[in-house]
């Protein structure tokens, strides 16, 4: 639910996650996608031990939570940390990669999403981490690929439709279907532009989905409050 953006506040996350040991107390968030390269049968038998090792290796630097992925050779890592610990965490990831290779002969490739200081942006960091991991076909396996560095290297597109994204939220709240249709048309045209990099297209799609979900949730809460009041 955190990766999907279905939980809105740190308080909600901590209330619902306390019983399973998921608590966030730090100010910064980042998601990484982990890709394990090994025979599927062997990996299935030892993946739990590998994940436990990763969590324990990061426990002194940050709050780390790993969620298994529908693809058996992947997992998502959510970390929450203090700003001053960031360099140590990134260094620890590199050491973990080497240790896993040495202990289990597993090649670990890591896609690292952007850093954010709001729990609302964890889904965005997750999308960025997935995009960064896909870039392994360029960078190679056994690498740590940062979304920020990838976009700097790959992008020749400095524009982003911030204004249209902001307007979309306003028009949804107003129920202005004509302008919603116009904005969506412009965003689709922007994505179809042959010079638009894939990571920009993904971010636009994420922003559209996130705005719709967040705005509808706000409208629902306001509607529920009014009904309860009267």
Short mmCIF file of C-alpha atoms in Angstrom, two decimals:
data_model
loop_
_atom_site.label_atom_id
_atom_site.label_comp_id
_atom_site.label_asym_id
_atom_site.label_seq_id
_atom_site.Cartn_x
_atom_site.Cartn_y
_atom_site.Cartn_z
CA UNK A 1 0.00 0.00 0.00
CA UNK A 2 2.90 2.37 0.69
CA UNK A 3 4.36 1.77 -2.78
CA UNK A 4 0.94 2.31 -4.35
CA UNK A 5 0.38 5.56 -2.44
CA UNK A 6 -2.72 4.22 -0.68
CA UNK A 7 -1.58 5.37 2.76
CA UNK A 8 -1.46 9.12 3.08
CA UNK A 9 0.48 10.06 6.22
CA UNK A 10 3.41 8.84 8.30
CA UNK A 11 1.02 8.49 11.23
CA UNK A 12 -1.25 6.16 9.22
CA UNK A 13 1.71 4.08 8.07
CA UNK A 14 3.07 3.74 11.59
CA UNK A 15 -0.34 2.89 13.05
CA UNK A 16 -0.99 0.17 10.47
CA UNK A 17 2.58 -1.06 10.27
CA UNK A 18 3.47 -1.17 13.96
CA UNK A 19 2.29 -4.77 14.39
CA UNK A 20 4.51 -5.98 11.55
CA UNK A 21 7.49 -3.84 12.49
CA UNK A 22 7.16 -1.16 9.82
CA UNK A 23 7.74 2.27 11.38
CA UNK A 24 9.16 5.44 9.82
CA UNK A 25 10.81 8.03 12.08
CA UNK A 26 13.32 9.65 9.70
CA UNK A 27 12.83 12.60 7.34
CA UNK A 28 14.08 11.23 4.01
CA UNK A 29 12.78 8.38 1.86
CA UNK A 30 14.17 6.47 -1.07
CA UNK A 31 13.19 3.27 -2.88
CA UNK A 32 15.55 0.84 -4.57
CA UNK A 33 14.76 -2.11 -6.83
CA UNK A 34 16.92 -5.19 -6.29
CA UNK A 35 17.55 -7.70 -9.08
CA UNK A 36 19.14 -11.03 -8.18
CA UNK A 37 20.79 -12.98 -10.99
CA UNK A 38 21.06 -16.70 -10.31
CA UNK A 39 19.29 -19.95 -11.14
CA UNK A 40 15.61 -19.62 -10.14
CA UNK A 41 15.53 -22.87 -8.13
CA UNK A 42 18.61 -21.98 -6.11
CA UNK A 43 17.50 -18.38 -5.59
CA UNK A 44 14.09 -19.52 -4.31
CA UNK A 45 15.78 -21.52 -1.57
CA UNK A 46 18.10 -18.80 -0.32
CA UNK A 47 16.31 -15.55 -1.17
CA UNK A 48 14.94 -15.21 2.37
CA UNK A 49 18.46 -15.39 3.81
CA UNK A 50 19.73 -12.85 1.29
CA UNK A 51 16.94 -10.38 2.12
CA UNK A 52 17.57 -10.85 5.85
CA UNK A 53 21.26 -10.13 5.28
CA UNK A 54 20.47 -6.91 3.39
CA UNK A 55 18.14 -5.64 6.14
CA UNK A 56 20.64 -6.44 8.88
CA UNK A 57 23.48 -4.80 6.95
CA UNK A 58 21.50 -1.55 6.67
CA UNK A 59 20.01 -1.53 10.18
CA UNK A 60 22.68 0.76 11.67
CA UNK A 61 22.31 3.43 8.99
CA UNK A 62 18.57 3.59 8.33
CA UNK A 63 15.11 2.06 8.65
CA UNK A 64 14.99 -0.54 5.88
CA UNK A 65 12.03 -2.60 4.70
CA UNK A 66 12.08 -5.10 1.85
CA UNK A 67 9.04 -6.32 -0.04
CA UNK A 68 9.20 -9.36 -2.27
CA UNK A 69 8.27 -8.76 -5.90
CA UNK A 70 5.92 -10.64 -8.19
CA UNK A 71 9.04 -11.41 -10.25
CA UNK A 72 10.84 -13.96 -8.12
CA UNK A 73 14.26 -12.51 -8.87
CA UNK A 74 13.40 -9.00 -7.67
CA UNK A 75 12.56 -7.18 -4.45
CA UNK A 76 11.83 -3.56 -3.52
CA UNK A 77 13.74 -1.83 -0.73
CA UNK A 78 12.27 1.17 1.09
CA UNK A 79 14.63 3.13 3.30
CA UNK A 80 14.03 6.05 5.64
CA UNK A 81 17.06 7.92 6.91
CA UNK A 82 18.57 11.13 8.23
CA UNK A 83 20.25 13.31 5.61
CA UNK A 84 23.68 13.00 7.20
CA UNK A 85 23.55 9.19 6.81
CA UNK A 86 22.92 9.15 3.05
CA UNK A 87 26.54 8.69 1.95
CA UNK A 88 27.06 5.83 4.40
CA UNK A 89 23.89 4.09 3.16
CA UNK A 90 24.91 4.31 -0.49
CA UNK A 91 28.37 3.03 0.44
CA UNK A 92 26.74 0.17 2.39
CA UNK A 93 24.69 -0.83 -0.68
CA UNK A 94 27.88 -1.24 -2.68
CA UNK A 95 29.43 -3.35 0.10
CA UNK A 96 26.27 -5.47 0.32
CA UNK A 97 26.43 -6.12 -3.40
CA UNK A 98 29.98 -7.43 -3.05
CA UNK A 99 29.19 -9.50 0.05
CA UNK A 100 26.22 -11.22 -1.60
CA UNK A 101 28.39 -12.14 -4.56
CA UNK A 102 31.02 -13.57 -2.22
CA UNK A 103 28.66 -15.43 0.14
CA UNK A 104 26.09 -16.81 -2.32
CA UNK A 105 27.58 -16.17 -5.77
CA UNK A 106 24.52 -14.04 -6.58
CA UNK A 107 24.91 -11.02 -8.86
CA UNK A 108 22.94 -8.11 -7.39
CA UNK A 109 21.92 -5.15 -9.57
CA UNK A 110 20.31 -2.15 -7.88
CA UNK A 111 18.15 0.60 -9.36
CA UNK A 112 17.94 3.58 -6.98
CA UNK A 113 15.02 6.02 -7.11
CA UNK A 114 15.14 9.67 -6.13
CA UNK A 115 15.29 10.99 -2.58
CA UNK A 116 12.15 12.62 -1.15
CA UNK A 117 11.16 14.09 2.21
CA UNK A 118 7.47 13.23 2.00
CA UNK A 119 5.98 9.77 2.36
CA UNK A 120 3.55 10.74 -0.44
CA UNK A 121 6.48 10.55 -2.87
CA UNK A 122 7.53 6.97 -2.07
CA UNK A 123 5.52 5.69 -5.08
CA UNK A 124 7.36 8.19 -7.29
CA UNK A 125 10.73 6.98 -6.01
CA UNK A 126 9.54 3.41 -6.66
CA UNK A 127 8.71 4.19 -10.30
CA UNK A 128 12.11 5.87 -10.66
CA UNK A 129 13.86 2.85 -9.12
CA UNK A 130 12.12 0.51 -11.60
CA UNK A 131 13.14 2.79 -14.47
CA UNK A 132 16.74 2.90 -13.22
CA UNK A 133 16.84 -0.90 -12.94
CA UNK A 134 15.65 -1.24 -16.55
CA UNK A 135 18.70 0.80 -17.52
CA UNK A 136 20.89 -2.20 -16.57
CA UNK A 137 20.65 -3.27 -20.20
CA UNK A 138 22.84 -0.26 -20.90
CA UNK A 139 24.95 -0.15 -17.72
CA UNK A 140 25.23 -3.90 -17.21
CA UNK A 141 24.51 -6.20 -14.27
CA UNK A 142 26.24 -5.96 -10.88
CA UNK A 143 25.89 -2.17 -10.97
CA UNK A 144 24.12 0.44 -8.85
CA UNK A 145 22.14 2.72 -11.15
CA UNK A 146 20.88 6.04 -9.81
CA UNK A 147 17.81 7.54 -11.44
CA UNK A 148 19.23 11.07 -11.10
CA UNK A 149 22.46 10.15 -12.88
CA UNK A 150 20.62 8.19 -15.55
CA UNK A 151 18.37 11.09 -16.44
CA UNK A 152 21.31 13.49 -16.64
CA UNK A 153 23.13 11.17 -19.03
CA UNK A 154 20.16 10.21 -21.18
CA UNK A 155 18.01 13.28 -21.34
CA UNK A 156 18.15 15.87 -24.04
CA UNK A 157 14.69 16.99 -23.00
CA UNK A 158 14.79 19.73 -20.37
CA UNK A 159 11.07 20.46 -20.43
CA UNK A 160 8.37 18.88 -18.31
CA UNK A 161 4.66 19.81 -18.44
CA UNK A 162 4.49 21.03 -14.83
CA UNK A 163 1.82 23.61 -15.62
CA UNK A 164 -0.53 21.11 -17.28
CA UNK A 165 -0.04 18.62 -14.43
CA UNK A 166 -0.96 21.32 -11.89
CA UNK A 167 -3.98 22.43 -13.94
CA UNK A 168 -5.22 18.85 -14.21
CA UNK A 169 -5.63 18.62 -10.43
CA UNK A 170 -7.58 21.89 -10.33
CA UNK A 171 -9.91 20.88 -13.16
CA UNK A 172 -10.61 17.47 -11.59
CA UNK A 173 -11.63 19.18 -8.34
CA UNK A 174 -13.85 21.55 -10.31
CA UNK A 175 -15.37 18.73 -12.34
CA UNK A 176 -14.44 20.61 -15.51
CA UNK A 177 -14.54 17.70 -17.99
CA UNK A 178 -13.86 19.81 -21.08
CA UNK A 179 -10.60 21.19 -19.71
CA UNK A 180 -9.65 17.79 -18.27
CA UNK A 181 -9.98 16.32 -21.76
CA UNK A 182 -7.92 19.17 -23.24
CA UNK A 183 -5.12 18.77 -20.69
CA UNK A 184 -5.00 14.99 -21.09
CA UNK A 185 -4.83 15.43 -24.86
CA UNK A 186 -1.84 17.75 -24.51
CA UNK A 187 -0.10 15.35 -22.12
CA UNK A 188 -0.65 12.43 -24.49
CA UNK A 189 0.77 14.47 -27.36
CA UNK A 190 3.78 15.33 -25.18
CA UNK A 191 4.40 11.63 -24.43
CA UNK A 192 4.05 10.67 -28.10
CA UNK A 193 6.76 13.15 -29.07
CA UNK A 194 9.57 11.01 -30.50
CA UNK A 195 12.17 12.93 -28.50
CA UNK A 196 10.48 12.30 -25.13
CA UNK A 197 12.69 9.90 -23.08
CA UNK A 198 10.97 6.88 -21.54
CA UNK A 199 11.64 8.01 -17.95
CA UNK A 200 9.86 11.31 -18.65
CA UNK A 201 6.87 9.46 -20.11
CA UNK A 202 6.74 7.18 -17.06
CA UNK A 203 6.87 10.13 -14.68
CA UNK A 204 4.00 11.86 -16.50
CA UNK A 205 1.90 8.68 -16.31
CA UNK A 206 2.69 8.39 -12.60
CA UNK A 207 1.76 12.02 -11.96
CA UNK A 208 -1.57 11.64 -13.80
CA UNK A 209 -2.52 8.49 -11.88
CA UNK A 210 -1.36 9.94 -8.57
CA UNK A 211 -3.32 13.18 -9.08
CA UNK A 212 -6.51 11.31 -9.95
CA UNK A 213 -6.22 8.97 -6.95
CA UNK A 214 -5.26 11.71 -4.49
CA UNK A 215 -7.91 14.16 -5.69
CA UNK A 216 -10.70 11.56 -5.68
CA UNK A 217 -9.66 10.50 -2.18
CA UNK A 218 -9.85 14.13 -1.00
CA UNK A 219 -13.27 14.57 -2.60
CA UNK A 220 -14.49 11.34 -0.99
CA UNK A 221 -13.29 12.46 2.45
CA UNK A 222 -15.00 15.85 2.07
CA UNK A 223 -18.21 14.13 0.94
CA UNK A 224 -18.08 11.69 3.87
CA UNK A 225 -17.48 14.55 6.32
CA UNK A 226 -20.48 16.49 5.03
CA UNK A 227 -22.73 13.42 5.24
CA UNK A 228 -21.56 12.69 8.78
CA UNK A 229 -22.13 16.30 9.78
CA UNK A 230 -25.73 16.35 8.56
#
